[in-house]
């Protein structure tokens, strides 16, 4: 009894210190911190993803496939600078696909103003060259891709306007949730989700960005979504779906989510359990950030040259 009282007193002191001079509700803290992050001029972040797939399936390949997927590690390091209109990410993923072991690191830089992307090729050639006709001479170069060349007939949209729309969508989402869906422990705030929340965000996205789709595409997506949701509702049980943030004042230091789903076939004894957890840590808000990729001082390989290299490799028997 005394230990519980002491623990409660300590937690109360920590909470009071963390919220000193701040009479905002848990919901308001989450909304303000999220908006602050989206409005940042620059930041660095590291994201990690944990995936686990387990189940009772009659398919003999399921255990082998799930073991392979569960073995993979996935991480993304990101740097963003609004003034320079640059965004860099380094994607790391590693795991085993017996008899092969992969350890891939793909750095890429996007110039948001010119819609140009640069991808370092070394790790791709080293780890994936055996699966695709990627010759050795492609390594050590910086692949340049003009994203406008791949837009085709897709409608144009303004990057900043799209971010503002998404920000408003998420702010509206938090605003419509009940205060009871928000909780806090010190500087960590948790938001609970359910199936209705998921549908709200999907429908909100479709409504906000319907100018990116034709009427026929919208009708098709909505029909497929309705059918998928109806089928999932018969077999899916959401055991946990939470989003949490760690906040210092108005600054978002960390956000994370946990999704734990159980899929059960009502006509058999088969079931699949899916666990997905993500964590992102932020730093250097509105401070000077450094980029590792420098297109002006690296050898550039354009997409047409890469295609020709791959074709020549195929002609030579890969």
XYZ file of N, CA and C in Angstrom, residues 66-266:
603
model
N 6.679 -16.354 -42.954
C 6.565 -15.462 -41.800
C 7.882 -15.351 -41.051
N 8.627 -16.465 -40.956
C 9.926 -16.422 -40.286
C 10.889 -15.503 -41.026
N 10.830 -15.532 -42.355
C 11.699 -14.665 -43.158
C 11.311 -13.198 -42.961
N 10.015 -12.893 -42.996
C 9.560 -11.515 -42.813
C 9.873 -10.999 -41.413
N 9.697 -11.849 -40.415
C 9.941 -11.429 -39.028
C 11.409 -11.147 -38.761
N 12.284 -11.700 -39.609
C 13.720 -11.530 -39.416
C 14.231 -10.193 -39.941
N 13.426 -9.519 -40.773
C 13.897 -8.294 -41.404
C 13.834 -7.101 -40.447
N 14.858 -6.239 -40.546
C 14.907 -4.977 -39.808
C 14.791 -3.833 -40.815
N 14.054 -2.793 -40.436
C 13.814 -1.680 -41.350
C 13.979 -0.367 -40.594
N 14.783 0.545 -41.159
C 15.031 1.842 -40.526
C 15.203 2.910 -41.598
N 14.751 4.136 -41.287
C 14.908 5.261 -42.213
C 15.448 6.456 -41.451
N 16.561 7.012 -41.924
C 17.103 8.268 -41.398
C 16.746 9.372 -42.390
N 16.230 10.479 -41.875
C 15.747 11.537 -42.764
C 16.247 12.908 -42.326
N 16.511 13.763 -43.318
C 16.896 15.156 -43.091
C 16.027 16.023 -43.992
N 15.486 17.107 -43.426
C 14.591 17.981 -44.199
C 14.962 19.436 -43.955
N 14.969 20.232 -45.030
C 15.229 21.660 -44.936
C 14.302 22.384 -45.903
N 13.345 23.127 -45.353
C 12.358 23.819 -46.185
C 12.984 24.962 -46.973
N 13.952 25.664 -46.395
C 14.565 26.793 -47.077
C 15.336 26.349 -48.308
N 16.065 25.219 -48.190
C 16.800 24.697 -49.339
C 15.920 23.839 -50.245
N 14.695 23.541 -49.783
C 13.789 22.673 -50.524
C 14.442 21.314 -50.825
N 15.074 20.757 -49.791
C 15.749 19.472 -49.928
C 15.247 18.500 -48.863
N 15.127 17.256 -49.263
C 14.746 16.203 -48.329
C 15.582 14.964 -48.654
N 16.302 14.481 -47.656
C 17.171 13.323 -47.843
C 16.728 12.191 -46.930
N 16.805 10.977 -47.417
C 16.482 9.808 -46.607
C 17.465 8.694 -46.913
N 17.808 7.942 -45.888
C 18.637 6.757 -46.057
C 17.812 5.579 -45.558
N 17.455 4.693 -46.465
C 16.644 3.527 -46.126
C 17.562 2.345 -45.845
N 17.413 1.760 -44.665
C 18.186 0.584 -44.292
C 17.228 -0.597 -44.148
N 17.531 -1.713 -44.757
C 16.798 -2.934 -44.435
C 17.740 -4.129 -44.556
N 17.598 -5.039 -43.618
C 18.473 -6.202 -43.570
C 17.675 -7.406 -43.121
N 18.126 -8.559 -43.547
C 17.463 -9.802 -43.175
C 17.996 -10.935 -44.028
N 17.389 -12.082 -43.882
C 17.864 -13.259 -44.605
C 16.764 -13.841 -45.472
N 17.158 -14.249 -46.672
C 16.306 -15.005 -47.589
C 17.120 -16.218 -48.002
N 17.165 -17.223 -47.094
C 18.069 -18.361 -47.278
C 18.078 -18.867 -48.725
N 19.277 -19.046 -49.271
C 20.587 -18.994 -48.600
C 21.236 -17.606 -48.611
N 20.494 -16.558 -48.941
C 21.063 -15.228 -49.070
C 20.811 -14.391 -47.815
N 21.746 -13.479 -47.544
C 21.581 -12.499 -46.476
C 21.715 -11.103 -47.088
N 20.738 -10.248 -46.816
C 20.724 -8.902 -47.383
C 21.009 -7.873 -46.309
N 21.787 -6.872 -46.679
C 22.039 -5.728 -45.803
C 22.139 -4.508 -46.716
N 20.991 -3.887 -46.979
C 20.887 -2.851 -48.006
C 20.740 -1.479 -47.358
N 21.469 -0.515 -47.903
C 21.376 0.874 -47.464
C 21.248 1.733 -48.712
N 20.098 2.406 -48.841
C 19.829 3.197 -50.042
C 19.628 4.656 -49.656
N 20.641 5.505 -49.882
C 20.472 6.943 -49.634
C 19.892 7.625 -50.878
N 18.920 8.503 -50.671
C 18.430 9.290 -51.799
C 18.092 10.706 -51.341
N 18.235 11.627 -52.263
C 18.004 13.053 -52.018
C 16.968 13.548 -53.009
N 15.978 14.294 -52.523
C 14.971 14.867 -53.409
C 15.012 16.379 -53.329
N 15.140 16.997 -54.499
C 15.030 18.442 -54.615
C 13.558 18.752 -54.865
N 12.875 19.299 -53.847
C 11.441 19.517 -53.937
C 11.080 20.628 -54.911
N 12.040 21.524 -55.169
C 11.765 22.643 -56.074
C 11.822 22.197 -57.524
N 12.840 21.405 -57.877
C 13.004 20.969 -59.257
C 12.387 19.602 -59.520
N 11.861 18.959 -58.456
C 11.281 17.612 -58.565
C 12.276 16.626 -59.180
N 13.504 16.687 -58.637
C 14.563 15.786 -59.069
C 14.998 14.922 -57.904
N 15.194 13.631 -58.163
C 15.636 12.711 -57.126
C 16.998 12.125 -57.512
N 17.861 11.975 -56.493
C 19.182 11.385 -56.687
C 19.308 10.167 -55.764
N 19.745 9.049 -56.331
C 19.850 7.809 -55.566
C 21.269 7.267 -55.688
N 21.909 7.006 -54.557
C 23.224 6.380 -54.570
C 23.070 4.892 -54.898
N 23.897 4.407 -55.803
C 23.674 3.079 -56.383
C 24.497 1.966 -55.749
N 25.501 2.293 -54.923
C 26.452 1.277 -54.452
C 25.771 0.070 -53.818
N 24.957 0.309 -52.788
C 24.362 -0.798 -52.045
C 23.337 -1.547 -52.885
N 22.653 -0.834 -53.787
C 21.663 -1.489 -54.649
C 22.350 -2.494 -55.564
N 23.443 -2.080 -56.192
C 24.177 -2.972 -57.093
C 24.750 -4.153 -56.317
N 25.314 -3.873 -55.134
C 25.960 -4.929 -54.348
C 24.965 -5.977 -53.854
N 23.794 -5.540 -53.401
C 22.849 -6.465 -52.774
C 21.755 -6.972 -53.706
N 21.386 -6.167 -54.694
C 20.276 -6.549 -55.554
C 20.690 -6.829 -56.989
N 21.977 -6.677 -57.264
C 22.461 -6.916 -58.618
C 22.235 -8.336 -59.083
N 22.139 -9.282 -58.135
C 21.929 -10.676 -58.494
C 20.496 -10.948 -58.941
N 19.568 -10.057 -58.563
C 18.173 -10.250 -58.927
C 17.791 -9.478 -60.181
N 18.490 -8.368 -60.441
C 18.168 -7.518 -61.575
C 19.439 -7.311 -62.405
N 19.280 -7.006 -63.683
C 20.463 -6.784 -64.531
C 21.135 -5.451 -64.229
N 21.770 -5.358 -63.046
C 22.465 -4.135 -62.646
C 23.963 -4.382 -62.745
N 24.610 -3.850 -63.762
C 26.040 -4.094 -63.962
C 26.893 -3.368 -62.934
N 28.113 -3.860 -62.736
C 29.032 -3.275 -61.764
C 29.367 -1.822 -62.073
N 29.373 -1.469 -63.367
C 29.746 -0.097 -63.720
C 28.705 0.927 -63.274
N 27.526 0.462 -62.833
C 26.521 1.391 -62.318
C 26.837 1.813 -60.891
N 27.703 1.049 -60.215
C 28.040 1.372 -58.825
C 28.928 2.611 -58.767
N 28.892 3.292 -57.618
C 29.737 4.461 -57.419
C 29.223 5.713 -58.093
N 27.993 5.668 -58.587
C 27.414 6.822 -59.272
C 26.148 7.271 -58.548
N 25.654 8.415 -58.974
C 24.441 8.987 -58.407
C 23.377 8.986 -59.501
N 22.365 8.140 -59.323
C 21.301 8.037 -60.313
C 20.377 9.247 -60.198
N 20.203 9.979 -61.304
C 19.361 11.169 -61.330
C 18.038 10.839 -62.011
N 16.930 11.146 -61.332
C 15.602 10.871 -61.871
C 14.778 12.145 -61.810
N 14.270 12.569 -62.950
C 13.360 13.710 -63.004
C 11.951 13.183 -62.780
N 11.370 13.500 -61.629
C 10.068 12.951 -61.274
C 8.960 13.424 -62.201
N 9.131 14.588 -62.821
C 8.114 15.085 -63.747
C 7.960 14.163 -64.949
N 9.034 13.437 -65.289
C 8.969 12.529 -66.440
C 8.067 11.332 -66.175
N 7.745 11.068 -64.895
C 6.960 9.896 -64.548
C 5.531 10.254 -64.164
N 5.181 11.544 -64.258
C 3.833 11.942 -63.870
C 2.801 11.636 -64.939
N 3.231 11.582 -66.221
C 2.297 11.264 -67.281
C 1.145 12.244 -67.323
N -0.060 11.705 -67.279
C -1.252 12.538 -67.331
C -1.781 12.886 -65.945
N -1.019 12.570 -64.884
C -1.497 12.846 -63.522
C -1.650 14.341 -63.312
N -2.708 14.775 -62.621
C -2.918 16.204 -62.369
C -1.775 16.794 -61.555
N -1.465 18.050 -61.813
C -0.426 18.715 -61.052
C -0.979 19.157 -59.695
N -0.112 19.174 -58.687
C -0.529 19.662 -57.372
C 0.649 20.355 -56.715
N 0.341 21.314 -55.870
C 1.347 22.083 -55.177
C 1.768 21.355 -53.899
N 3.086 21.150 -53.738
C 3.600 20.384 -52.595
C 3.181 21.019 -51.268
N 3.366 22.342 -51.157
C 3.031 23.014 -49.907
C 1.530 22.956 -49.630
N 0.737 23.132 -50.673
C -0.712 23.069 -50.503
C -1.146 21.681 -50.049
N -0.527 20.642 -50.599
C -0.873 19.275 -50.212
C -0.536 19.029 -48.747
N 0.623 19.533 -48.298
C 0.998 19.374 -46.894
C 0.016 20.099 -45.981
N -0.435 21.291 -46.408
C -1.394 22.034 -45.607
C -2.725 21.295 -45.504
N -3.145 20.684 -46.602
C -4.387 19.915 -46.586
C -4.283 18.726 -45.637
N -3.150 18.017 -45.713
C -2.963 16.866 -44.837
C -2.913 17.291 -43.374
N -2.240 18.395 -43.114
C -2.166 18.912 -41.752
C -3.554 19.225 -41.221
N -4.390 19.878 -42.048
C -5.742 20.220 -41.623
C -6.589 18.973 -41.406
N -6.382 17.982 -42.278
C -7.118 16.713 -42.135
C -6.813 16.052 -40.803
N -5.526 15.995 -40.442
C -5.152 15.359 -39.184
C -5.593 16.190 -37.984
N -5.519 17.523 -38.122
C -5.987 18.374 -37.032
C -7.477 18.182 -36.801
N -8.233 18.095 -37.893
C -9.674 17.851 -37.772
C -9.944 16.489 -37.148
N -9.105 15.518 -37.507
C -9.271 14.168 -36.954
C -9.082 14.177 -35.439
N -8.024 14.832 -34.989
C -7.805 14.896 -33.541
C -8.914 15.671 -32.850
N -9.391 16.731 -33.512
C -10.419 17.555 -32.907
C -11.727 16.793 -32.725
N -12.062 15.898 -33.663
C -13.338 15.201 -33.572
C -13.302 14.020 -32.602
N -12.091 13.647 -32.150
C -11.994 12.547 -31.192
C -12.346 13.040 -29.790
N -12.878 12.130 -29.020
C -13.294 12.462 -27.663
C -12.080 12.615 -26.754
N -12.208 13.470 -25.739
C -11.116 13.667 -24.774
C -10.694 12.348 -24.129
N -11.636 11.423 -23.969
C -11.323 10.150 -23.320
C -10.393 9.288 -24.153
N -10.228 9.614 -25.452
C -9.303 8.862 -26.307
C -7.860 9.299 -26.104
N -7.651 10.369 -25.338
C -6.314 10.895 -25.088
C -5.930 10.631 -23.630
N -4.697 10.217 -23.429
C -4.197 10.011 -22.077
C -2.731 10.419 -22.036
N -2.209 10.613 -20.834
C -0.814 11.036 -20.713
C -0.163 10.395 -19.506
N 1.151 10.240 -19.639
C 1.978 9.754 -18.533
C 3.266 10.562 -18.603
N 3.377 11.599 -17.780
C 4.523 12.503 -17.878
C 4.454 13.272 -19.176
N 5.512 13.172 -19.998
C 5.539 13.892 -21.264
C 5.141 13.004 -22.443
N 4.579 11.820 -22.169
C 4.123 10.926 -23.231
C 2.595 10.943 -23.295
N 2.077 11.198 -24.510
C 0.643 11.304 -24.728
C 0.207 10.221 -25.709
N -0.869 9.526 -25.389
C -1.340 8.409 -26.196
C -2.745 8.686 -26.716
N -2.949 8.337 -27.989
C -4.258 8.466 -28.620
C -4.714 7.078 -29.044
N -5.898 6.675 -28.614
C -6.437 5.374 -28.976
C -7.250 5.471 -30.260
N -7.098 4.462 -31.132
C -7.785 4.427 -32.415
C -8.723 3.221 -32.460
N -9.676 3.285 -33.385
C -10.530 2.136 -33.649
C -10.800 2.058 -35.147
N -11.636 1.125 -35.536
C -11.902 0.923 -36.955
C -12.572 2.148 -37.578
N -13.446 2.815 -36.831
C -14.111 4.013 -37.347
C -13.104 5.126 -37.628
N -12.067 5.234 -36.769
C -11.031 6.244 -36.994
C -10.291 5.980 -38.295
N -10.002 4.711 -38.536
C -9.310 4.336 -39.768
C -10.133 4.748 -40.992
N -11.423 4.452 -40.958
C -12.292 4.805 -42.074
C -12.403 6.317 -42.232
N -12.424 7.034 -41.115
C -12.498 8.498 -41.153
C -11.304 9.072 -41.909
N -10.107 8.575 -41.615
C -8.907 9.096 -42.256
C -8.864 8.739 -43.734
N -9.246 7.514 -44.077
C -9.255 7.102 -45.483
C -10.249 7.937 -46.276
N -11.462 8.090 -45.761
C -12.475 8.876 -46.452
C -12.073 10.349 -46.525
N -11.454 10.856 -45.446
C -10.994 12.232 -45.460
C -9.929 12.467 -46.500
N -9.017 11.513 -46.634
C -7.963 11.615 -47.642
C -8.571 11.636 -49.042
N -9.519 10.732 -49.288
C -10.133 10.676 -50.603
C -10.853 11.988 -50.930
N -11.511 12.576 -49.938
C -12.239 13.831 -50.171
C -11.295 15.008 -50.403
N -10.191 15.059 -49.634
C -9.252 16.174 -49.747
C -8.473 16.133 -51.051
N -8.143 14.923 -51.519
C -7.261 14.799 -52.678
C -7.974 14.172 -53.861
N -9.296 14.398 -53.951
C -10.034 13.805 -55.058
C -9.655 14.410 -56.404
N -8.975 15.579 -56.379
C -8.543 16.162 -57.644
C -7.361 15.410 -58.243
N -6.772 14.481 -57.484
C -5.680 13.666 -58.010
C -6.195 12.449 -58.765
N -7.514 12.202 -58.700
C -8.092 11.021 -59.321
C -9.211 11.432 -60.275
N -9.436 10.612 -61.275
C -10.594 10.803 -62.132
C -11.840 10.287 -61.408
N -13.020 10.666 -61.912
C -14.264 10.199 -61.302
C -14.351 8.678 -61.351
N -13.886 8.090 -62.472
C -13.924 6.634 -62.595
C -13.002 5.974 -61.577
N -11.810 6.557 -61.380
C -10.868 5.994 -60.411
C -11.414 6.115 -58.985
N -12.044 7.257 -58.685
C -12.625 7.432 -57.357
C -13.705 6.399 -57.099
N -14.578 6.191 -58.076
C -15.662 5.221 -57.906
C -15.101 3.820 -57.705
N -14.039 3.483 -58.458
C -13.437 2.164 -58.337
C -12.797 1.965 -56.971
N -12.049 2.984 -56.505
C -11.385 2.887 -55.206
C -12.415 2.766 -54.090
N -13.469 3.585 -54.161
C -14.491 3.554 -53.115
C -15.203 2.210 -53.075
N -15.465 1.629 -54.266
C -16.119 0.324 -54.307
C -15.206 -0.752 -53.734
N -13.929 -0.745 -54.148
C -12.977 -1.729 -53.636
C -12.796 -1.575 -52.133
N -12.768 -0.314 -51.655
C -12.591 -0.067 -50.227
C -13.788 -0.589 -49.436
N -14.997 -0.320 -49.940
C -16.192 -0.799 -49.246
C -16.202 -2.319 -49.151
N -15.818 -2.985 -50.246
C -15.804 -4.441 -50.247
C -14.734 -4.978 -49.300
N -13.554 -4.337 -49.307
C -12.466 -4.793 -48.438
C -12.835 -4.621 -46.969
N -13.444 -3.467 -46.636
C -13.838 -3.225 -45.241
C -14.897 -4.228 -44.801
N -15.861 -4.510 -45.689
C -16.906 -5.476 -45.357
C -16.320 -6.857 -45.104
N -15.351 -7.259 -45.930
C -14.723 -8.568 -45.748
C -13.880 -8.598 -44.477
N -13.138 -7.514 -44.234
C -12.278 -7.471 -43.052
C -13.089 -7.496 -41.757
N -14.230 -6.814 -41.768
C -15.038 -6.750 -40.553
C -15.515 -8.116 -40.113
N -15.556 -9.065 -41.062
C -15.994 -10.420 -40.736
C -14.902 -11.223 -40.053
N -13.653 -10.855 -40.283
C -12.551 -11.696 -39.792
C -11.585 -10.951 -38.880
N -11.633 -9.600 -38.853
C -10.610 -8.829 -38.153
C -11.051 -8.424 -36.757
N -10.116 -8.551 -35.840
C -10.317 -8.068 -34.481
C -9.129 -7.185 -34.119
N -9.384 -5.889 -33.855
C -8.312 -4.965 -33.490
C -8.033 -5.112 -31.998
N -6.911 -5.748 -31.668
C -6.568 -5.950 -30.269
C -5.866 -4.731 -29.678
N -5.143 -3.982 -30.521
C -4.517 -2.741 -30.067
C -4.231 -1.864 -31.265
N -4.540 -0.586 -31.145
C -4.238 0.386 -32.192
C -4.067 1.736 -31.517
N -2.824 2.082 -31.204
C -2.517 3.298 -30.447
C -1.475 4.137 -31.176
N -1.587 5.439 -30.985
C -0.602 6.400 -31.479
C -0.165 7.238 -30.287
N 1.138 7.406 -30.103
C 1.617 8.173 -28.954
C 2.726 9.123 -29.371
N 2.863 10.206 -28.606
C 3.900 11.202 -28.862
C 4.568 11.563 -27.549
N 5.862 11.906 -27.633
C 6.594 12.468 -26.511
C 6.825 13.935 -26.829
N 6.425 14.822 -25.909
C 6.400 16.262 -26.180
C 7.230 17.007 -25.145
N 7.985 17.979 -25.616
C 8.694 18.907 -24.742
C 8.203 20.300 -25.093
N 7.304 20.844 -24.267
C 6.677 22.114 -24.608
C 5.759 21.923 -25.796
N 6.060 22.631 -26.900
C 5.313 22.442 -28.143
C 6.081 21.579 -29.134
N 7.254 21.121 -28.737
C 8.111 20.400 -29.671
C 7.890 18.900 -29.587
N 7.662 18.298 -30.739
C 7.496 16.858 -30.825
C 8.868 16.190 -30.838
N 9.140 15.361 -29.852
C 10.422 14.666 -29.768
C 10.349 13.252 -30.328
N 9.174 12.647 -30.228
C 9.049 11.254 -30.668
C 7.589 10.946 -30.931
N 7.328 10.172 -31.974
C 5.991 9.620 -32.152
C 6.105 8.138 -32.478
N 5.102 7.395 -32.098
C 5.130 5.952 -32.302
C 3.713 5.427 -32.424
N 3.583 4.274 -33.045
C 2.283 3.628 -33.148
C 2.441 2.126 -32.932
N 1.382 1.525 -32.448
C 1.339 0.070 -32.263
C 0.030 -0.421 -32.850
N 0.110 -1.415 -33.728
C -1.077 -2.018 -34.310
C -0.990 -3.524 -34.125
N -1.975 -4.085 -33.457
C -2.014 -5.520 -33.173
C -3.351 -6.048 -33.664
N -3.329 -6.835 -34.728
C -4.552 -7.322 -35.354
C -4.600 -8.844 -35.325
N -5.795 -9.369 -35.167
C -6.028 -10.811 -35.239
C -7.049 -11.073 -36.329
N -6.663 -11.881 -37.316
C -7.558 -12.257 -38.405
C -7.922 -13.725 -38.233
N -9.213 -14.007 -38.116
C -9.682 -15.370 -37.903
C -10.717 -15.735 -38.960
N -10.508 -16.854 -39.600
C -11.442 -17.339 -40.605
C -12.604 -18.034 -39.896
N -13.841 -17.489 -40.030
C -14.970 -18.097 -39.318
C -15.343 -19.479 -39.829
